[in-house]
Tab-separated table of C-alpha atoms in Angstrom:
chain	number	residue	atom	x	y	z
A	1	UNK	CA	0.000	0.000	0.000
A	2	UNK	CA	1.477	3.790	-1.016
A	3	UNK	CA	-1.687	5.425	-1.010
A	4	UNK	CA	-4.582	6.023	1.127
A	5	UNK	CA	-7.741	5.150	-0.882
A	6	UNK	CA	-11.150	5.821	-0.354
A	7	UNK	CA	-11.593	1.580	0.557
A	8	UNK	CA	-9.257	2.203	3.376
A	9	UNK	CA	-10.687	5.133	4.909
A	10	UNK	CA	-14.171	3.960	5.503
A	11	UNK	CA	-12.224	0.545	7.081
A	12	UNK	CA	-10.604	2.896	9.285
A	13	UNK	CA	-13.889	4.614	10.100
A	14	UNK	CA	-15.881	1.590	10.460
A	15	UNK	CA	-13.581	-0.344	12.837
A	16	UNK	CA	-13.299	3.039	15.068
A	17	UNK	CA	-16.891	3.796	15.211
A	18	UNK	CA	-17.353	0.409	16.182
A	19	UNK	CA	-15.619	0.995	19.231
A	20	UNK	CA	-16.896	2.613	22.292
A	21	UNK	CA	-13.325	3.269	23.521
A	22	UNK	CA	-12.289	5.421	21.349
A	23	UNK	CA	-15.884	7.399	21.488
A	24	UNK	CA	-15.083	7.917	25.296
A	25	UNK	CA	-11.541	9.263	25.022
A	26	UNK	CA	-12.688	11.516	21.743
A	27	UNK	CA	-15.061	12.981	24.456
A	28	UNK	CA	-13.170	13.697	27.068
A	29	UNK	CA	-9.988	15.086	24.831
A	30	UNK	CA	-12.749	17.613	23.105
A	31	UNK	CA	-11.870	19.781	26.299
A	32	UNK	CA	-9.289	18.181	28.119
A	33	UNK	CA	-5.577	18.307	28.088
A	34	UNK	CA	-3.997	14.687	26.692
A	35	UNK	CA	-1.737	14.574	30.068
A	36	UNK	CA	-4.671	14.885	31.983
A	37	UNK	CA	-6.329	12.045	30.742
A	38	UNK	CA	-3.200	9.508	30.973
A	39	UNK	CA	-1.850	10.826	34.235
A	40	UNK	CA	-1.965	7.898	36.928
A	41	UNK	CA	-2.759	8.885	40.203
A	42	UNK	CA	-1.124	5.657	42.044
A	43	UNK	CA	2.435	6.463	41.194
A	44	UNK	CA	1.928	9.961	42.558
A	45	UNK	CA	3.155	9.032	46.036
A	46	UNK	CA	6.430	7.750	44.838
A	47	UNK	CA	7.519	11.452	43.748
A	48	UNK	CA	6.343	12.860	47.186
A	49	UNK	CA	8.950	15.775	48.055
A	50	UNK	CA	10.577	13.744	50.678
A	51	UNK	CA	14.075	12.557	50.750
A	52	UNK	CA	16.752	10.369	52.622
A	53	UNK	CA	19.854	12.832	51.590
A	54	UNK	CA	18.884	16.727	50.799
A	55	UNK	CA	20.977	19.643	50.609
A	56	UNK	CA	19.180	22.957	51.807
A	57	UNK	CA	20.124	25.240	49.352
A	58	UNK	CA	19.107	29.054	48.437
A	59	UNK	CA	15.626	29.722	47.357
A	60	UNK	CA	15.101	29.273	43.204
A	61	UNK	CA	15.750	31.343	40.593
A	62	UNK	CA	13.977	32.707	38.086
A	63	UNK	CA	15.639	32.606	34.305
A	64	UNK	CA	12.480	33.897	32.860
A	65	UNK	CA	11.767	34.221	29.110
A	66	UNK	CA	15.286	33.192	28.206
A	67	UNK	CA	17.182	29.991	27.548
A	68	UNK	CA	20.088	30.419	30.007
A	69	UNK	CA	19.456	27.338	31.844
A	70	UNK	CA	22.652	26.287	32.153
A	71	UNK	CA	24.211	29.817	33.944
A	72	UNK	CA	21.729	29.771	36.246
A	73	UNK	CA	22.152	26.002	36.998
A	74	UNK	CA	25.847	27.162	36.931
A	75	UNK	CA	25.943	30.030	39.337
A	76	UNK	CA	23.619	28.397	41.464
A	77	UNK	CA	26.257	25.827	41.988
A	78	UNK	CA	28.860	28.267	42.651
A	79	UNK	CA	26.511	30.745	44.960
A	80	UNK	CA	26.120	27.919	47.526
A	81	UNK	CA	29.842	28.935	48.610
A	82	UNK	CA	29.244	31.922	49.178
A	83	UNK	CA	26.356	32.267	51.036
A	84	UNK	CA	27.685	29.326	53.493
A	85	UNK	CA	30.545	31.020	53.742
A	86	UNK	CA	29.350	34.308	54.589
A	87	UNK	CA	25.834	32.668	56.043
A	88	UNK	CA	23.255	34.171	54.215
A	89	UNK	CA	19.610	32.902	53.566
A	90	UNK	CA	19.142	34.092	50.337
A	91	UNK	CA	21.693	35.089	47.628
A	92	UNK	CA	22.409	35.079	43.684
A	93	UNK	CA	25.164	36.049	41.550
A	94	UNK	CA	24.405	37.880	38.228
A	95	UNK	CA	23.298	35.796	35.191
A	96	UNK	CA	23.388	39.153	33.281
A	97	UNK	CA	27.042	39.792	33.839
A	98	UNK	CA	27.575	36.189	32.469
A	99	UNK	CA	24.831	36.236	29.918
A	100	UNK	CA	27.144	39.322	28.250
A	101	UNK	CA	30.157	38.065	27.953
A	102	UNK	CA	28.907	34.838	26.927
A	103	UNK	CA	26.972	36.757	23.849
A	104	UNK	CA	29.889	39.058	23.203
A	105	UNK	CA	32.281	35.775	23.180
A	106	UNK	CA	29.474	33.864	20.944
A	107	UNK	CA	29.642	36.684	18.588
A	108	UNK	CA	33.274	36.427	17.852
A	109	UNK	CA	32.654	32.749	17.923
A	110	UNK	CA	30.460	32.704	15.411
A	111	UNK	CA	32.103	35.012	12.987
A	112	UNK	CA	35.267	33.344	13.493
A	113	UNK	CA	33.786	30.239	12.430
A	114	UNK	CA	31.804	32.003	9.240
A	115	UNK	CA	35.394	33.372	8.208
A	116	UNK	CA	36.809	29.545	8.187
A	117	UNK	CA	33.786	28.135	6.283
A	118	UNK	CA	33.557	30.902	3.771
A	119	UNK	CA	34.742	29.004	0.886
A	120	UNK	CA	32.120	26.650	1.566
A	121	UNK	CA	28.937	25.733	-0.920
A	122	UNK	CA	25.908	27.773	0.558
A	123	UNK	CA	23.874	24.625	1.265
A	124	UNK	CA	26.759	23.053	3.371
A	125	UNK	CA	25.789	21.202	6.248
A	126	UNK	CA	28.180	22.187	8.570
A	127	UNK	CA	27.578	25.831	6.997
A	128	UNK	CA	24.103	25.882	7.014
A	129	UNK	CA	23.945	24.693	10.754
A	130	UNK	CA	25.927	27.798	12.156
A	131	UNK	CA	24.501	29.922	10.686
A	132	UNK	CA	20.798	28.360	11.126
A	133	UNK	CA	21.983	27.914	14.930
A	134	UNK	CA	23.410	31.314	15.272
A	135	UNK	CA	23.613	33.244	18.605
A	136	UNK	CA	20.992	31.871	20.803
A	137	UNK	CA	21.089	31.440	25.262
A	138	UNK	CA	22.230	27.867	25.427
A	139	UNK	CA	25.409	26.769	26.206
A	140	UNK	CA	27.546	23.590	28.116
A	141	UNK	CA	28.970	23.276	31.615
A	142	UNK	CA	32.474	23.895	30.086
A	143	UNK	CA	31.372	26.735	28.318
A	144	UNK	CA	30.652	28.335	31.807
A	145	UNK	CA	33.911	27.137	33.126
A	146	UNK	CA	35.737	29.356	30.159
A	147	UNK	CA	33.875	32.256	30.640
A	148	UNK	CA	34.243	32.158	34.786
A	149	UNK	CA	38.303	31.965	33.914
A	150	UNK	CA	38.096	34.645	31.426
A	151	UNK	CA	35.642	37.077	33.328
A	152	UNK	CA	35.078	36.464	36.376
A	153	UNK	CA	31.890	36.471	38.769
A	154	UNK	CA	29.949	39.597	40.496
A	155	UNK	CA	27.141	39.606	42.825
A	156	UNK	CA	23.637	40.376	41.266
A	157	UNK	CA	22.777	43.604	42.437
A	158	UNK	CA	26.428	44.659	40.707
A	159	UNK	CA	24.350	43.857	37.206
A	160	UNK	CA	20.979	43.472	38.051
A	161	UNK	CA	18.879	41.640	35.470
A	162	UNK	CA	17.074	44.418	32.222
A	163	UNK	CA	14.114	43.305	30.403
A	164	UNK	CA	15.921	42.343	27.620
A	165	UNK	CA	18.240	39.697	29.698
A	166	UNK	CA	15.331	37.985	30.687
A	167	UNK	CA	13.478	38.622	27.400
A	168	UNK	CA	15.933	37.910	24.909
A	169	UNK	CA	14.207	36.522	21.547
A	170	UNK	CA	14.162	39.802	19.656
A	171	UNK	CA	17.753	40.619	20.577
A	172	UNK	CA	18.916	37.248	19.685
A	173	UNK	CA	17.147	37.834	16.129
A	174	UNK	CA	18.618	41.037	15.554
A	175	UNK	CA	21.794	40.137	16.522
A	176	UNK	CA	21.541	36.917	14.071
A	177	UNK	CA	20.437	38.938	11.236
A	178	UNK	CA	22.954	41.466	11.568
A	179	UNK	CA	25.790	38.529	11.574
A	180	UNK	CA	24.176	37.271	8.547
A	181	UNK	CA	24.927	39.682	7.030
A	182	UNK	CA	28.679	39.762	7.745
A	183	UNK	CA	28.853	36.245	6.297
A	184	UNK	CA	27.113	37.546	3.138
A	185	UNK	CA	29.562	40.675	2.492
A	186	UNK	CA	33.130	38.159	3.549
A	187	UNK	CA	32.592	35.813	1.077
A	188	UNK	CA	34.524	37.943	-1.669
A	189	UNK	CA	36.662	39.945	0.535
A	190	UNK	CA	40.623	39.504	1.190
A	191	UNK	CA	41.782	38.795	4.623
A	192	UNK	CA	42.523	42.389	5.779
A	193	UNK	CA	38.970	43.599	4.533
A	194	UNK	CA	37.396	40.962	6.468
A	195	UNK	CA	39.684	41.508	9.917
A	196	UNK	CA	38.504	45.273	9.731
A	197	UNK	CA	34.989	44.073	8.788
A	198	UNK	CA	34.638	41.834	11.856
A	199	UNK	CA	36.550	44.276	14.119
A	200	UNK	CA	33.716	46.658	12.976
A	201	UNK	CA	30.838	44.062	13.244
A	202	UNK	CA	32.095	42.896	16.940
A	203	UNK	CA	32.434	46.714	17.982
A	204	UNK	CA	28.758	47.438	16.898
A	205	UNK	CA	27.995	44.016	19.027
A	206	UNK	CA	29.113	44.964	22.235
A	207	UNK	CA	27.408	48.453	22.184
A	208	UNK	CA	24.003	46.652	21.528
A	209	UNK	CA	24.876	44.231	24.197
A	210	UNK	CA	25.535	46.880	26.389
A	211	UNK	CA	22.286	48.881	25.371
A	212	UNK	CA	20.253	45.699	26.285
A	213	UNK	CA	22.316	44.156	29.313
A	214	UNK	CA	23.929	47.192	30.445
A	215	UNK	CA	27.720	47.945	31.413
A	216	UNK	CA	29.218	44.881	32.822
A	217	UNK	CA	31.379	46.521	36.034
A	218	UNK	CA	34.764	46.514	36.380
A	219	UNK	CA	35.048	47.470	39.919
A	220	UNK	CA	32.015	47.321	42.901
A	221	UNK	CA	31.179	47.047	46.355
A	222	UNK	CA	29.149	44.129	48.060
A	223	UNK	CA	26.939	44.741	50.876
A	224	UNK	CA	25.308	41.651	52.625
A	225	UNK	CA	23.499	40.856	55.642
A	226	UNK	CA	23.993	37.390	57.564
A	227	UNK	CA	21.347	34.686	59.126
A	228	UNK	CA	21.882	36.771	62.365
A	229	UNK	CA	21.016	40.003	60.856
A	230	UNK	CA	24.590	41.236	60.856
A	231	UNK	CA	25.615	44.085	58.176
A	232	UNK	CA	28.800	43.901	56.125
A	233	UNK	CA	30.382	45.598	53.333
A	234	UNK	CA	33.307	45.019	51.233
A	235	UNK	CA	34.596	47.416	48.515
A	236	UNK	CA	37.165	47.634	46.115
A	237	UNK	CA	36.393	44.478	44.701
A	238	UNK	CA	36.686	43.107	41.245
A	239	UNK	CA	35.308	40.172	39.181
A	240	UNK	CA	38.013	37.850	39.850
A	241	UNK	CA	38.690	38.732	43.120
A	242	UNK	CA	35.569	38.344	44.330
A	243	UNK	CA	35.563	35.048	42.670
A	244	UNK	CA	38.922	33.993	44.406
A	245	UNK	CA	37.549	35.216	47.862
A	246	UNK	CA	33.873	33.834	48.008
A	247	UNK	CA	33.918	31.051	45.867
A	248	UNK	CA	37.481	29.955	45.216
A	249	UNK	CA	36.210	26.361	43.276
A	250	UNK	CA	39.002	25.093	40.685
A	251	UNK	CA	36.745	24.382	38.168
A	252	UNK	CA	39.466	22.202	36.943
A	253	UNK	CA	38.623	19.385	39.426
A	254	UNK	CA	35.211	18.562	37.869
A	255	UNK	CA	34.320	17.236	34.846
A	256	UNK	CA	31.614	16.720	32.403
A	257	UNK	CA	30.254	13.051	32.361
A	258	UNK	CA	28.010	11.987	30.031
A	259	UNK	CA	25.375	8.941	29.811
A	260	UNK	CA	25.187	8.404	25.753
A	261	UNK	CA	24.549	4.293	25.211
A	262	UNK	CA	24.438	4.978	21.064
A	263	UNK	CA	27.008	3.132	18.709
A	264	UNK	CA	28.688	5.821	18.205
A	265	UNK	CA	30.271	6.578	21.402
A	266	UNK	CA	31.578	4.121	23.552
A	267	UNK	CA	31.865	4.271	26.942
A	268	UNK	CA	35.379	5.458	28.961
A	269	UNK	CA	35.937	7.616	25.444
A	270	UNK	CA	36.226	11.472	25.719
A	271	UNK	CA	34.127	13.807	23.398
A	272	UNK	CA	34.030	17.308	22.104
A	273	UNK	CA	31.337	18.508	19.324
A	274	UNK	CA	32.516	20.663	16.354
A	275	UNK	CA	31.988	24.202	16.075
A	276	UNK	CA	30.475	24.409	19.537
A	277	UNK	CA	31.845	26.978	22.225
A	278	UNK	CA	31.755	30.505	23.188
A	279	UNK	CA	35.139	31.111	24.075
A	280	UNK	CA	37.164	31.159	20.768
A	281	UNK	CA	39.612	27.995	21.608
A	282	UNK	CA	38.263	26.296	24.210
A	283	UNK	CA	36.809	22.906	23.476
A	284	UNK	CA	33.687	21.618	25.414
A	285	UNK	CA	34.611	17.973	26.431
A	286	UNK	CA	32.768	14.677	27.547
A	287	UNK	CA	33.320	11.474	29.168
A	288	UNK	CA	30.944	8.807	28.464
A	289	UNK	CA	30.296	6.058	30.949
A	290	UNK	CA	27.907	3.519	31.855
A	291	UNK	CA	24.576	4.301	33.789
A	292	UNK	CA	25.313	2.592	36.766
A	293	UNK	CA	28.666	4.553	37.331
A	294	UNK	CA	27.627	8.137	35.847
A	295	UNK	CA	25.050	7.611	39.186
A	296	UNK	CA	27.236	6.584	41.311
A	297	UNK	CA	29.413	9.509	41.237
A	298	UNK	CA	26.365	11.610	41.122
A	299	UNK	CA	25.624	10.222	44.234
A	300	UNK	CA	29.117	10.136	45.694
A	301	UNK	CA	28.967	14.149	45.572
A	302	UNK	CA	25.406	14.766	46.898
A	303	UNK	CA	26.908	12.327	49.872
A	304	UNK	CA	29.495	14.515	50.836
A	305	UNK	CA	27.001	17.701	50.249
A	306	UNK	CA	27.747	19.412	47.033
A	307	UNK	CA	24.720	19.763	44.190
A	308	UNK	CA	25.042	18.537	41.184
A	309	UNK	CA	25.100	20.509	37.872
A	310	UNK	CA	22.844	18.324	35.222
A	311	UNK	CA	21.400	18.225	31.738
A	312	UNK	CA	18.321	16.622	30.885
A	313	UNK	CA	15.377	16.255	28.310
A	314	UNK	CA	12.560	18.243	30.364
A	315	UNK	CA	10.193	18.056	27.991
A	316	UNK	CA	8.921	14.103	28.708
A	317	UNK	CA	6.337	12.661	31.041
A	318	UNK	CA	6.762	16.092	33.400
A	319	UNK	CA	3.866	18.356	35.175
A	320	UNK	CA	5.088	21.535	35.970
A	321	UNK	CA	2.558	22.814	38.156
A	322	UNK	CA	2.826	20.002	40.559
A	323	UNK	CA	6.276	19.576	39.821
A	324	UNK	CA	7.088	16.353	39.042
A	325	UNK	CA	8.841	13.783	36.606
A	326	UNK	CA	7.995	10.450	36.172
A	327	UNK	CA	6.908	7.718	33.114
A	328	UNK	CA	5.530	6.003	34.991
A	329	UNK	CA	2.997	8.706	36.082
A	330	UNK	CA	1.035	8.337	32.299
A	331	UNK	CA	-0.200	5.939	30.461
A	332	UNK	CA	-0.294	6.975	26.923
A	333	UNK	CA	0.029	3.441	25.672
A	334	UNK	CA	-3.196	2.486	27.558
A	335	UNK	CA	-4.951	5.923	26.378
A	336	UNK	CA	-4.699	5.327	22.560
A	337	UNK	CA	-4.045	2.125	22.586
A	338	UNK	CA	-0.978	2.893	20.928
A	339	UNK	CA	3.151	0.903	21.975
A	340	UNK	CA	4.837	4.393	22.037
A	341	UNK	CA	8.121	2.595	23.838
A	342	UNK	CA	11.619	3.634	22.609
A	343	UNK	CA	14.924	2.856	24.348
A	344	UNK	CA	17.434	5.616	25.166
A	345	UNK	CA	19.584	4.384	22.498
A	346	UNK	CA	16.943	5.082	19.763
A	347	UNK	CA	15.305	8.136	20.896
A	348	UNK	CA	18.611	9.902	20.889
A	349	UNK	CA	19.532	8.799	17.134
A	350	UNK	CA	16.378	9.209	15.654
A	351	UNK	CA	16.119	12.403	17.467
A	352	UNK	CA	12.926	11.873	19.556
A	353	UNK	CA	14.902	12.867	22.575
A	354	UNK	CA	18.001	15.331	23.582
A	355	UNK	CA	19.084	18.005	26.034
A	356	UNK	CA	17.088	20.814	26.497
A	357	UNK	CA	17.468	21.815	29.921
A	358	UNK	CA	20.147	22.628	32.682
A	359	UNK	CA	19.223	22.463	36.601
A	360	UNK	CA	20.600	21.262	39.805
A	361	UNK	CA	20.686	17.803	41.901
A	362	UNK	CA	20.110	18.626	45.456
A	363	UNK	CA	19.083	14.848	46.567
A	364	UNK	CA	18.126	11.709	46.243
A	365	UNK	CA	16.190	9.316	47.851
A	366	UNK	CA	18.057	6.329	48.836
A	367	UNK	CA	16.200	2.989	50.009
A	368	UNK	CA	17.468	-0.593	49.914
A	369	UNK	CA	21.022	0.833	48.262
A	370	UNK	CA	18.806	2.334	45.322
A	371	UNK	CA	17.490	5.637	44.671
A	372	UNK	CA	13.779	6.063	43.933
A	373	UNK	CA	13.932	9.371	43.089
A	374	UNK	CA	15.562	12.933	43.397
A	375	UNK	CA	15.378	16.390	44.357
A	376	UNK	CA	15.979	18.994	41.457
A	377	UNK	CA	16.442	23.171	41.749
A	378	UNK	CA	15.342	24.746	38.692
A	379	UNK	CA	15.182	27.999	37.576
A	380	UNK	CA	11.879	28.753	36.881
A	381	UNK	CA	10.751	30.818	40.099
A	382	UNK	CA	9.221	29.901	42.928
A	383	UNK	CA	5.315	30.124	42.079
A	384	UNK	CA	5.323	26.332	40.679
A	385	UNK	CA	6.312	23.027	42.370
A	386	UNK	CA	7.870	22.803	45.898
A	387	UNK	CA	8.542	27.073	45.850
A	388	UNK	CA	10.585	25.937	42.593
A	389	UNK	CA	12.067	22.838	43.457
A	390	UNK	CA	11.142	19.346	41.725
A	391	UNK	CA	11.402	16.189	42.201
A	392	UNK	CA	12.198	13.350	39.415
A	393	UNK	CA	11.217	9.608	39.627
A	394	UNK	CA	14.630	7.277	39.503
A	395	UNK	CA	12.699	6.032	35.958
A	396	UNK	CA	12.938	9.270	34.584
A	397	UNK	CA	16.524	10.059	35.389
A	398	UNK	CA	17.441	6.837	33.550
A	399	UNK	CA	15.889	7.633	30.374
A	400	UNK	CA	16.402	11.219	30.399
A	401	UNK	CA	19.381	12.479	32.161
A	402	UNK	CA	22.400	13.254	30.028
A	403	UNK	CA	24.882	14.849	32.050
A	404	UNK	CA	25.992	15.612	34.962
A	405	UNK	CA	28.838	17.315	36.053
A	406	UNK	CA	31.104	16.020	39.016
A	407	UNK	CA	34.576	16.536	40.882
A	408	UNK	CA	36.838	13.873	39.331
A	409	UNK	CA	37.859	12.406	42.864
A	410	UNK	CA	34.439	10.901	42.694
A	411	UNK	CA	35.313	8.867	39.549
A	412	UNK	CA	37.396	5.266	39.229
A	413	UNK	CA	40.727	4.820	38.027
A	414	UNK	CA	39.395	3.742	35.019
A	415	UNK	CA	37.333	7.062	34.041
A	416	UNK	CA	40.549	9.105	35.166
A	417	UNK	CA	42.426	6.929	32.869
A	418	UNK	CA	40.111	7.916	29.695
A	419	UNK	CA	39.876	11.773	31.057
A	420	UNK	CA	43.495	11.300	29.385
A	421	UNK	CA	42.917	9.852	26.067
A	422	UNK	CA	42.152	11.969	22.829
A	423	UNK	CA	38.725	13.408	22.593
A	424	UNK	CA	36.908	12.287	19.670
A	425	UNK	CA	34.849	14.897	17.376
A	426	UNK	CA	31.168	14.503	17.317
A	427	UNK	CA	29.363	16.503	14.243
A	428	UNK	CA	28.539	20.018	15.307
A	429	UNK	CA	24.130	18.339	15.406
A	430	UNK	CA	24.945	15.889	17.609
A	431	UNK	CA	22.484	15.110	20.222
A	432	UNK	CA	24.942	16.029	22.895
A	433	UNK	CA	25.779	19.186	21.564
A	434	UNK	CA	21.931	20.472	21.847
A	435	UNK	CA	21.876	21.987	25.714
A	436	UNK	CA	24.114	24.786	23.883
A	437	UNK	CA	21.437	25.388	20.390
C-alpha cells in the first residue's frame, strides 16, 4: 500500500466507530488536556517531596523568558559557597554579567567560524547549521567554566537583570540577522577587509549588548546581611577577586560526564562537538560512561554535600505545576491504545529525545542501596512546584538524564584513565551538543 484510498478510509472509520473506547476518550480530549487524561494517580506518592539525603540550598531562581538554563544552573552551583561562607539565607550572583560576555564571546565565535567556512557551498551542512543555529542562550557546563576563567563572577545587584536579559528573543534575532549579514559581504573579501569588517561588526555588538544588558562593572562594592542580621560591606572588589575570595572552586577538578549508550560513542571515550563553544579555543569535552557509574558519582557528591550541575530532556512525562517527573505517572500506551516505547539508544539517534534543559541535583532518595527518586532546583521561580524545586522519579533520570557534572575524585581509576585519552569529534548536530542550540 502507497496510497490512502477511499476503501481504506471507511475501514478505518468503520472499525473506530465500532468501538466505544475510542468514542469515550474523543469525548473527554474535546476539552481536556492529553496529560490529563493519561496521568496515573497511584504512582503519585512515589515522587512525594521527601528525601533520605537533601541539601538545603538558596531559594530558586527565576531565568524567565530566556534559555540560560545552564548559567543559572551554573551560578547556582557556585553561589552555595558563598552564602555558606558568609551565612546568608538568600543570595544570587548575576546571570546578566555572564549572559554578556557569553553573547559578546558567541559573537566572535560565530564570525570566526563564518570566516573559516567561507569558501564553503551555501547549502553546506556544517555551513548551514551555524549559521541556522546562530547566537541563541544555550550553552555547556564547560562553556561556563571558560567564561568564569576569562571574566570572572559579580554579585547580582552589581548587574541586576534588564528586560531584555530575561526577554531575549528579539535581541537574539537582531543580533543573528545582523551577523548574517557579515557572512554575506566576507565571502569575496581579502583577509585584511574581512579583519577590519569583523573588528567593525564585533564593535557594533558589544554596544548593543551593552544597550540591552547594560555595562558589565569593572570594579564594585558588596553589601550583605547574615542569618543573624549582621551588616557587612566590602569594597574595592573586582570580578576575579571576588571570585577567588567567596567562591574559590578550581573548576578544573570537575568534569563533564556523560550517559550516551548509542554506537557511536563508547563508553570510557572522551568527546568534544565541532563548532560548539563561546570562548574562541576552548573545546567543550565529555566522558561517556555507563549508567550505573555516571550515578554513582552523582551520588558520591550529593553524599558529601555538594549539588550537582545536570542536563536533561525536560520536555517528557513532566507536570510543571505540581512539579514532578515520572513515566511512569502516564499511560499513553493504555490511552490510545498505541506501543509508544523507545529505548534511550533510539530516541537519541532518531532524534525523539536530547538536552534541552540545565538544573541542579540537590538529593536523592536512597532505600534498599537504590534511589527512587531525586530532588531537582530549577530555575523557573518559585510560584510552581515545591517554591521551585522538583522532584524526578529514579525512571525518569534513567531515560532522560544526560549529564551531569562532578569533581573527578568521585570517579574510578578507570574514568581518570580515559579523562586522558584523545577526545573524539562529534558533528557540530549531535544530540549532545543540543543543551548549547
Amino acid at each position: 500500500m502507497k496510497d490512502i484510498t477511499s476503501a481504506i478510509l471507511e475501514n478505518y472509520a468503520r472499525a473506530y466507530d465500532e468501538d466505544k473506547t475510542h468514542r469515550i476518550v474523543r469525548h473527554f480530549l474535546n476539552k481536556n488536556d492529553i496529560a490529563n487524561a493519561a496521568s496515573i494517580q497511584e504512582e503519585a506518592q512515589n515522587v512525594a517531596d521527601q528525601f533520605s539525603l537533601k541539601i538545603d540550598t538558596l531559594p530558586v531562581a527565576n531565568q524567565m523568558q530566556s534559555g540560560r538554563c545552564w548559567i543559572f544552573a551554573g551560578l547556582n552551583v557556585l553561589r552555595e559557597r558563598v552564602a555558606k561562607k558568609l551565612d546568608l539565607e538568600s543570595f544570587e550572583l548575576s546571570q546578566n554579567y555572564i549572559a554578556f560576555y557569553d553573547k559578546l564571546e558567541k559573537i566572535n565565535y560565530m564570525m570566526e567560524s563564518l570566516i573559516e567556512l567561507k569558501d564553503r557551498k551555501w547549502d553546506d551542512r556544517t555551513l548551514t547549521w551555524v549559521l541556522e543555529t546562530g547566537i541563541q542562550d544555550g550553552g555547556q557546563w564547560d562553556m561556563f567554566v571558560a567564561l568564569i576563567k576569562k571574566y570572572g563572577v559579580v554579585p547580582q545587584s552589581a548587574m541586576p537583570e534588564t528586560y531584555q536579559s530575561s526577554h531575549t528573543y528579539l535581541m537574539n534575532s537582531l543580533l543573528n540577522r545582523y551577523l548574517r549579514s557579515f557572512f554575506s559581504k566576507i565571502r569575496d573579501l581579502d583577509d585584511r577587509a574581512i579583519a577590519d569588517l569583523k573588528s567593525e561588526t564585533l564593535n557594533k555588538c558589544y554596544d548593543m549588548l551593552c544597550d540591552c544588558f547594560g555595562i558589565p562593572p569593572k570594579s564594585f562594592g558588596f553589601e550583605y546581611v547574615t542569618k543573624d542580621k549582621e551588616y557587612h560591606r566590602a569594597d574595592g572588589l573586582d570580578p576575579m577577586t571576588f571570585y577567588d575570595k567567596y567562591i574559590g572552586i578550581d573548576l578544573d577538578d570537575y568534569v563533564s560526564i556523560i550517559n550516551s549508550p548509542t554506537a557511536d560513542k563508547p563508553y570510557y571515550k572522551t568527546f568534544t562537538v565541532a563548532y560548539l563553544g563561546n570562548v574562541y579555543g576552548k573545546e567543550v569535552c565529555y566522558l561517556n560512561l555507563p549508567l550505573d557509574e555516571f550515578k554513582e558519582a552523582v551520588i558520591r557528591q550529593l553524599k558529601d554535600k555538594e549539588v550537582v550541575w545536570f542536563g536533561s530532556d525536560c520536555g517528557k512525562f513532566g507536570d510543571r505545576v505540581s512539579g514532578y517527573w515520572d513515566p511512569k505517572s502516564y499511560d499513553y500506551d493504555s490511552l490510545f491504545d498505541i506501543d509508544f516505547n523507545i529505548s534511550k539508544e533510539d530516541a537519541l539517534m532518531y532524534r525523539e529525545s536530547a538536552m534541552n534543559h540545565a538544573m541542579v541535583l540537590t538529593g536523592a532518595n536512597i532505600v534498599n542501596d537504590g534511589v527512587s527518586k531525586w530532588r531537582i532546583e530549577n530555575s523557573w521561580g518559585d510560584a510552581q512546584a515545591h517554591k521551585g524545586y522538583y522532584v524526578a522519579s529514579d525512571a525518569w533520570f534513567d531515560r532522560y538524564v544526560y549529564q551531569a557534572v562532578v569533581n573527578k575524585k568521585y570517579l574510578d581509576d578507570r574514568a581518570l584513565a580515559a579523562l586522558k585519552g584523545e577526545k573524539l569529534v562529534l558533528d557540530p548536530w549531535d544530540p549532545m551538543g543540543t543543551l548549547a542550540d
